[in-house]
Short mmCIF file of C-alpha atoms in Angstrom, two decimals:
data_model
loop_
_atom_site.label_atom_id
_atom_site.label_comp_id
_atom_site.label_asym_id
_atom_site.label_seq_id
_atom_site.Cartn_x
_atom_site.Cartn_y
_atom_site.Cartn_z
CA MET A 234 -41.13 -30.22 69.56
CA ALA A 235 -40.33 -32.59 72.23
CA ILE A 236 -36.92 -30.51 72.88
CA SER A 237 -39.25 -27.45 73.17
CA LYS A 238 -41.37 -28.85 75.68
CA LYS A 239 -38.58 -30.08 77.88
CA ILE A 240 -36.85 -26.49 77.52
CA ASN A 241 -40.26 -24.94 78.46
CA SER A 242 -40.58 -27.14 81.56
CA LEU A 243 -37.15 -26.38 82.62
CA ILE A 244 -37.76 -22.78 82.45
CA PHE A 245 -40.86 -23.01 84.41
CA TRP A 246 -39.14 -25.03 87.24
CA VAL A 247 -36.39 -22.77 87.39
CA LEU A 248 -38.72 -19.75 87.66
CA GLN A 249 -40.99 -21.46 89.90
CA ILE A 250 -38.36 -22.46 92.67
CA SER A 251 -36.24 -19.16 92.37
CA GLY A 252 -39.34 -17.07 92.63
CA TRP A 253 -40.87 -18.39 95.35
CA GLY A 254 -37.54 -19.16 96.90
CA PHE A 255 -36.83 -15.39 96.97
CA ILE A 256 -40.20 -14.70 98.61
CA THR A 257 -39.43 -17.29 101.16
CA PHE A 258 -35.94 -16.04 101.76
CA VAL A 259 -37.10 -12.33 102.44
CA ASN A 260 -40.12 -13.63 104.60
CA ILE A 261 -37.77 -15.56 106.83
CA TRP A 262 -35.18 -12.66 107.17
CA VAL A 263 -37.90 -9.92 107.73
CA LYS A 264 -39.39 -12.07 110.58
CA ALA A 265 -36.18 -13.27 112.30
CA PHE A 266 -34.98 -9.57 112.18
CA LEU A 267 -38.18 -7.88 113.52
CA VAL A 268 -39.34 -10.55 116.06
CA PRO A 269 -37.11 -11.01 119.28
CA ALA A 270 -35.51 -14.38 119.70
CA ASP A 271 -36.99 -14.86 123.38
CA LYS A 272 -40.55 -14.62 122.04
CA VAL A 273 -40.18 -16.90 118.95
CA LYS A 274 -37.08 -19.03 118.32
CA PRO A 275 -35.68 -18.38 114.77
CA SER A 276 -35.86 -22.09 113.69
CA TYR A 277 -39.58 -21.57 113.59
CA PHE A 278 -39.51 -19.06 110.86
CA PHE A 279 -37.14 -21.46 109.09
CA LEU A 280 -39.94 -24.24 109.42
CA GLU A 281 -42.47 -21.82 108.40
CA GLY A 282 -40.64 -20.74 105.26
CA ILE A 283 -40.09 -24.32 104.18
CA LEU A 284 -43.81 -24.91 104.65
CA PHE A 285 -44.55 -21.86 102.65
CA LEU A 286 -42.28 -22.84 99.78
CA LEU A 287 -43.52 -26.43 99.50
CA PHE A 288 -47.18 -25.39 99.45
CA SER A 289 -46.62 -22.47 97.07
CA ILE A 290 -44.62 -24.81 94.68
CA LEU A 291 -46.98 -27.55 94.91
CA LEU A 292 -50.33 -25.62 94.76
CA THR A 293 -49.31 -23.43 91.89
CA THR A 294 -48.06 -26.19 89.78
CA LEU A 295 -51.34 -28.13 90.38
CA TYR A 296 -53.32 -24.78 89.46
CA ARG A 297 -51.04 -24.57 86.40
CA ASN A 298 -51.89 -27.96 85.41
CA TYR A 299 -55.52 -27.18 85.73
CA LEU A 300 -55.31 -24.17 83.51
CA LYS A 301 -53.70 -26.35 80.91
CA ARG A 302 -56.40 -28.71 81.11
CA ILE A 303 -59.11 -26.29 80.47
CA ASP A 304 -57.12 -24.63 77.86
CA PHE A 305 -57.46 -21.28 79.52
CA VAL A 306 -54.67 -19.50 77.58
CA GLU A 307 -56.00 -20.57 74.20
CA ASN A 308 -59.60 -20.29 75.14
CA GLN A 309 -60.40 -17.53 77.37
CA SER A 310 -64.07 -17.66 77.52
CA GLN A 311 -66.35 -16.37 79.96
CA LYS A 312 -66.95 -20.15 81.23
CA ASN A 313 -63.12 -20.46 81.37
CA TYR A 314 -62.72 -17.42 83.45
CA ILE A 315 -65.38 -18.60 85.92
CA LYS A 316 -63.36 -22.03 86.32
CA ALA A 317 -60.00 -20.09 86.58
CA PHE A 318 -61.41 -17.81 89.22
CA ALA A 319 -62.94 -20.77 91.17
CA GLY A 320 -59.60 -22.48 90.99
CA TYR A 321 -58.04 -19.62 92.20
CA VAL A 322 -60.16 -19.13 95.31
CA ILE A 323 -59.75 -22.82 96.13
CA VAL A 324 -55.91 -22.56 96.05
CA VAL A 325 -55.85 -19.46 98.12
CA PHE A 326 -58.01 -21.14 100.73
CA LEU A 327 -56.28 -24.45 100.62
CA PHE A 328 -53.04 -22.70 100.82
CA SER A 329 -53.92 -20.68 103.70
CA PHE A 330 -55.25 -23.49 105.83
CA LEU A 331 -52.33 -25.73 105.24
CA LEU A 332 -49.94 -23.13 106.01
CA LEU A 333 -51.87 -22.11 109.34
CA LEU A 334 -52.14 -25.69 110.20
CA GLY A 335 -48.64 -26.48 109.57
CA SER A 336 -47.49 -23.35 111.50
CA TYR A 337 -49.74 -24.19 114.45
CA ILE A 338 -48.11 -27.47 114.84
CA GLY A 339 -44.57 -26.49 114.21
CA PHE A 340 -44.95 -23.40 116.56
CA GLU A 341 -46.09 -25.59 119.41
CA ALA A 342 -43.40 -28.10 118.69
CA ILE A 343 -40.39 -25.62 118.59
CA ASN A 344 -41.57 -23.11 121.04
CA GLU A 345 -43.30 -25.45 123.51
CA LYS A 346 -46.35 -23.23 123.60
CA PRO A 347 -49.49 -22.85 121.41
CA LEU A 348 -49.65 -20.38 118.45
CA GLU A 349 -52.31 -17.82 119.01
CA LEU A 350 -54.33 -17.53 116.07
CA SER A 351 -56.76 -14.67 115.65
CA LEU A 352 -59.23 -13.75 113.07
CA LEU A 353 -56.75 -10.89 112.14
CA ILE A 354 -53.92 -13.31 111.66
CA VAL A 355 -56.02 -15.69 109.43
CA LEU A 356 -57.38 -12.94 107.47
CA SER A 357 -53.87 -11.42 106.74
CA THR A 358 -52.29 -14.46 105.95
CA THR A 359 -55.22 -15.39 103.44
CA LEU A 360 -54.99 -11.91 101.84
CA ASN A 361 -51.38 -12.09 101.49
CA ILE A 362 -51.41 -15.52 100.04
CA ALA A 363 -54.23 -14.44 97.54
CA ILE A 364 -52.23 -11.43 96.57
CA PHE A 365 -48.94 -13.76 95.89
CA ILE A 366 -51.00 -16.26 94.11
CA PHE A 367 -52.70 -13.52 91.96
CA PHE A 368 -49.39 -12.11 90.79
CA TRP A 369 -48.35 -15.57 90.19
CA ILE A 370 -51.24 -16.08 87.76
CA VAL A 371 -50.75 -12.65 86.02
CA ILE A 372 -47.12 -13.35 85.44
CA TYR A 373 -47.74 -17.08 84.42
CA ILE A 374 -50.51 -15.87 81.85
CA SER A 375 -48.57 -12.97 80.49
CA VAL A 376 -45.62 -15.22 79.83
CA LYS A 377 -47.71 -17.97 78.06
CA LEU A 378 -49.45 -15.10 76.10
CA ILE A 379 -46.25 -13.83 75.13
CA ALA A 380 -44.78 -17.31 74.00
CA ARG A 381 -48.00 -17.98 72.12
CA ASN A 382 -47.89 -14.57 70.34
CA GLN A 383 -44.23 -15.50 69.42
CA ARG A 384 -45.31 -18.91 68.12
CA ASN A 385 -47.99 -17.39 65.89
CA LYS A 386 -45.57 -14.75 64.75
CA ILE A 387 -43.01 -17.37 63.78
CA ASP A 388 -46.05 -19.28 62.13
CA ARG A 389 -47.16 -16.43 60.29
CA LEU A 390 -43.62 -15.63 59.16
CA LYS A 391 -43.03 -19.10 57.84
CA LEU A 392 -46.42 -19.23 56.08
CA GLU A 393 -45.64 -15.86 54.58
CA ALA A 394 -42.12 -17.44 53.52
CA SER A 395 -43.76 -20.59 52.10
CA LEU A 396 -46.36 -18.45 50.22
CA LYS A 397 -43.47 -16.32 49.15
CA GLU A 398 -41.46 -19.10 47.72
CA SER A 399 -44.64 -20.65 46.09
CA GLN A 400 -45.39 -17.29 44.32
CA LEU A 401 -41.66 -17.06 43.15
CA ASN A 402 -41.75 -20.71 41.79
CA THR A 403 -44.99 -19.69 40.13
CA LEU A 404 -43.54 -16.45 38.50
CA LYS A 405 -40.07 -17.81 37.71
CA GLY A 406 -39.50 -17.76 33.97
CA GLN A 407 -40.15 -21.05 32.10
CA LEU A 408 -39.37 -21.58 28.44
CA ASN A 409 -42.38 -20.57 26.32
CA PRO A 410 -43.79 -23.85 25.03
CA HIS A 411 -44.43 -21.89 21.73
CA PHE A 412 -40.82 -21.32 21.55
CA MET A 413 -39.65 -24.83 22.16
CA PHE A 414 -42.17 -26.07 19.54
CA ASN A 415 -40.93 -23.43 17.02
CA SER A 416 -37.45 -24.35 17.86
CA LEU A 417 -37.77 -28.04 17.33
CA ASN A 418 -39.36 -27.40 13.94
CA ASN A 419 -36.65 -25.12 12.95
CA ILE A 420 -34.00 -27.73 14.04
CA ARG A 421 -35.80 -30.42 12.10
CA GLY A 422 -35.58 -28.13 8.99
CA LEU A 423 -32.16 -27.21 9.66
CA MET A 424 -31.06 -30.92 9.79
CA LEU A 425 -31.63 -31.07 5.89
CA GLU A 426 -29.19 -28.37 5.29
CA ASP A 427 -26.61 -28.41 8.05
CA VAL A 428 -26.60 -31.45 10.48
CA ASP A 429 -23.65 -30.03 12.57
CA LYS A 430 -25.48 -26.87 13.15
CA ALA A 431 -28.71 -28.72 14.03
CA ARG A 432 -26.77 -30.78 16.35
CA GLU A 433 -25.40 -27.63 18.13
CA MET A 434 -28.96 -26.01 18.26
CA LEU A 435 -30.48 -29.26 19.90
CA THR A 436 -27.60 -28.91 22.42
CA ARG A 437 -28.38 -25.41 23.15
CA LEU A 438 -32.10 -26.14 23.52
CA SER A 439 -31.41 -29.06 25.87
CA GLU A 440 -29.12 -26.68 27.85
CA MET A 441 -31.99 -24.15 28.14
CA LEU A 442 -34.30 -26.66 29.22
CA ARG A 443 -32.17 -28.04 31.98
CA TYR A 444 -31.24 -24.52 33.04
CA SER A 445 -35.10 -23.74 33.18
CA LEU A 446 -35.97 -26.95 35.13
CA ASN A 447 -33.00 -26.39 37.74
CA MET A 448 -34.13 -22.68 38.34
CA ASN A 449 -37.00 -23.75 40.22
CA LYS A 450 -34.70 -24.52 43.31
CA VAL A 451 -32.86 -21.34 43.47
CA ASN A 452 -33.88 -17.56 43.69
CA ALA A 453 -30.40 -16.34 42.33
CA ILE A 454 -27.79 -17.22 39.64
CA GLN A 455 -24.47 -15.94 38.50
CA ILE A 456 -24.92 -13.15 35.69
CA LYS A 457 -22.38 -15.52 33.75
CA GLU A 458 -24.91 -18.38 33.62
CA GLU A 459 -27.82 -16.27 32.82
CA LEU A 460 -25.84 -14.87 29.85
CA GLU A 461 -25.08 -18.14 28.51
CA THR A 462 -28.88 -18.87 28.47
CA VAL A 463 -29.49 -15.53 26.67
CA ASP A 464 -26.97 -16.58 24.03
CA ASN A 465 -28.45 -20.05 23.59
CA TYR A 466 -31.86 -18.29 23.37
CA ILE A 467 -30.58 -15.83 20.48
CA ALA A 468 -28.77 -18.44 18.64
CA LEU A 469 -31.94 -20.57 18.60
CA SER A 470 -34.24 -17.57 17.51
CA LYS A 471 -31.61 -16.85 14.67
CA ILE A 472 -32.60 -19.90 13.24
CA GLN A 473 -35.92 -18.45 12.14
CA LEU A 474 -34.93 -14.83 12.19
CA GLU A 475 -31.60 -15.36 10.44
CA ASP A 476 -29.99 -12.04 9.47
CA ARG A 477 -33.05 -9.78 10.63
CA LEU A 478 -31.83 -10.55 14.08
CA GLN A 479 -28.74 -8.86 15.33
CA TYR A 480 -27.34 -9.16 18.70
CA GLU A 481 -24.55 -7.30 20.67
CA LYS A 482 -23.38 -7.52 24.46
CA LYS A 483 -21.74 -4.86 26.60
CA ILE A 484 -20.78 -6.47 29.78
CA ASP A 485 -18.79 -5.47 32.75
CA GLU A 486 -16.63 -8.48 33.17
CA SER A 487 -16.14 -7.69 36.99
CA LEU A 488 -20.02 -8.34 37.40
CA LEU A 489 -20.09 -11.76 35.97
CA GLN A 490 -19.81 -13.50 39.44
CA LEU A 491 -22.65 -11.63 41.09
CA LYS A 492 -26.08 -13.13 41.54
CA ILE A 493 -29.46 -12.02 40.00
CA PRO A 494 -32.86 -13.74 39.68
CA PRO A 495 -32.74 -16.47 37.36
CA MET A 496 -34.53 -16.22 33.84
CA ILE A 497 -34.88 -12.60 34.27
CA LEU A 498 -32.52 -11.32 31.33
CA GLN A 499 -33.82 -14.09 29.24
CA MET A 500 -37.26 -12.80 29.71
CA LEU A 501 -36.46 -9.38 28.87
CA VAL A 502 -34.67 -10.52 25.69
CA GLU A 503 -37.71 -12.95 24.83
CA ASN A 504 -40.06 -10.06 25.33
CA ALA A 505 -37.71 -7.80 23.01
CA ILE A 506 -37.80 -10.48 20.29
CA LYS A 507 -41.25 -11.18 20.25
CA HIS A 508 -42.70 -7.86 20.57
CA GLY A 509 -39.86 -5.89 18.97
CA VAL A 510 -37.41 -7.29 16.49
CA SER A 511 -39.90 -9.98 15.11
CA ASP A 512 -42.47 -7.30 14.37
CA GLN A 513 -39.98 -5.25 12.09
CA LYS A 514 -40.07 -5.74 8.47
CA ASN A 515 -36.24 -5.65 8.10
CA GLY A 516 -35.77 -6.91 11.77
CA GLY A 517 -33.64 -5.28 14.24
CA LYS A 518 -31.04 -5.33 16.91
CA ILE A 519 -30.85 -6.71 20.53
CA THR A 520 -28.51 -5.18 22.80
CA VAL A 521 -27.77 -6.62 26.22
CA ILE A 522 -25.95 -4.27 28.71
CA VAL A 523 -24.74 -5.28 32.18
CA THR A 524 -23.39 -2.47 34.49
CA ASP A 525 -23.44 -1.18 37.94
CA ASN A 526 -23.70 2.16 39.65
CA THR A 527 -21.77 1.13 42.89
CA GLU A 528 -25.15 0.43 44.50
CA GLU A 529 -27.16 -1.37 42.10
CA ILE A 530 -26.67 -3.75 39.26
CA VAL A 531 -28.26 -2.45 36.22
CA LEU A 532 -29.33 -4.89 33.56
CA GLN A 533 -30.80 -3.36 30.40
CA VAL A 534 -31.99 -4.92 27.17
CA ASN A 535 -32.47 -2.61 24.31
CA ASN A 536 -34.39 -3.65 21.03
CA THR A 537 -35.40 -1.97 17.77
CA GLY A 538 -39.21 -0.89 17.94
CA THR A 539 -41.49 1.03 19.71
CA LEU A 540 -43.42 0.64 23.09
CA LYS A 541 -46.90 -0.51 22.24
CA SER A 542 -49.20 0.81 24.97
CA ASP A 543 -52.23 -0.26 23.71
CA SER A 544 -51.35 -3.93 23.44
CA ASN A 545 -52.01 -6.47 26.45
CA SER A 546 -49.76 -9.00 24.92
CA THR A 547 -46.54 -7.31 26.03
CA LYS A 548 -47.53 -7.01 29.67
CA ILE A 549 -47.61 -10.70 30.82
CA GLY A 550 -43.87 -11.06 30.97
CA ILE A 551 -43.36 -7.51 32.34
CA GLU A 552 -45.69 -7.95 35.09
CA ASN A 553 -44.16 -11.18 35.91
CA ILE A 554 -40.67 -9.57 36.36
CA GLU A 555 -42.08 -6.85 38.25
CA LYS A 556 -43.82 -9.34 40.77
CA ARG A 557 -40.71 -11.26 41.33
CA LEU A 558 -38.51 -8.15 41.92
CA GLU A 559 -41.19 -6.95 44.51
CA LEU A 560 -41.01 -10.45 46.22
CA LEU A 561 -37.36 -10.60 46.16
CA TYR A 562 -36.33 -7.11 46.96
CA GLY A 563 -39.45 -4.87 47.84
CA LYS A 564 -39.18 -1.44 46.76
CA ARG A 565 -35.38 -1.67 46.41
CA ALA A 566 -35.57 -2.89 42.79
CA ALA A 567 -37.29 -1.49 39.68
CA LEU A 568 -38.07 -2.17 36.12
CA VAL A 569 -38.53 0.70 33.77
CA LEU A 570 -39.71 0.80 30.08
CA LYS A 571 -38.89 3.58 27.91
CA GLU A 572 -38.68 4.41 24.22
CA VAL A 573 -35.61 6.22 23.30
CA GLU A 574 -35.15 7.22 19.35
CA ASN A 575 -36.97 4.33 17.89
CA GLU A 576 -35.47 1.78 20.51
CA VAL A 577 -37.02 0.48 23.45
CA GLN A 578 -35.11 0.10 26.51
CA ALA A 579 -36.05 -2.22 29.46
CA ILE A 580 -33.79 -1.23 32.34
CA ILE A 581 -33.81 -3.45 35.89
CA LYS A 582 -32.06 -2.06 38.84
CA ILE A 583 -31.19 -4.69 41.49
CA PRO A 584 -29.44 -3.77 44.82
CA VAL A 585 -26.08 -5.34 45.24
CA ASP A 586 -26.25 -7.50 48.53
#
């Protein structure tokens, strides 16, 4: 914040000096070119230009501080408009008075004769100054409004990103507590039959828990790591379903290093087992397919069963995945559910970034 203020202050002074300096240079050059040297010495125009430059920078800087004090840019109320206009009038007349006074004294000192001031000269000088100050105000306020809009836009984008991240963290797949409870119960029963197998299942469960917790920190994971979690999930599910659950993978090995949203395949597999295979009397088969079509990664989970259009219980996980895909990819990703010959196919297409 301090650095930003220093930069803004530096930019202001650069524009202030260069802008008024340019106007002063043009004013000196035009007058020195048009007015004969025998009438007015050129050094007078240089003095007048220096006075103009000093008063313009001083008074507009004071006016800028006044606008900041009344918070005009942020609070453009009727009261502030009146205050700003009153300040503008004071600056114009003060500028005009100081410039005419300095010019009168300087003219007499350099040209050794008094400056003939007429009402026309006073009015034209005041009008010119009023125009210069007016355009200075317009430019200053415009720059401040543009800067404010940019800040607001950046703040809004940061807020949207923060909300998006919060939504993603909320939607990220977490291990189902019922699955964990059932797995622990199944492992406890397995200990009486096969201690080594039970120890292996505990290891797989701990790996899944670690994976689930770590995924809150990232939005993408390698397909290889996601498949390892799917393998662990299948192995733990097999303790209960045993031979009723068949599992097959058809993976394009060249895609294993590509990244996908974490827990997304695991959630599809969980949904397939919970609402597909486990409902079948004789069990069924889960097939995980990972391919691509040059522009998209295609993640597919097939399971034995039928789509249950009248059941609300299958929609939570699917809606979760759809919202995550929308947040991460917009309309570039899609999830499709369909039934083909007594088999449910869940297909996700993700753009290859």
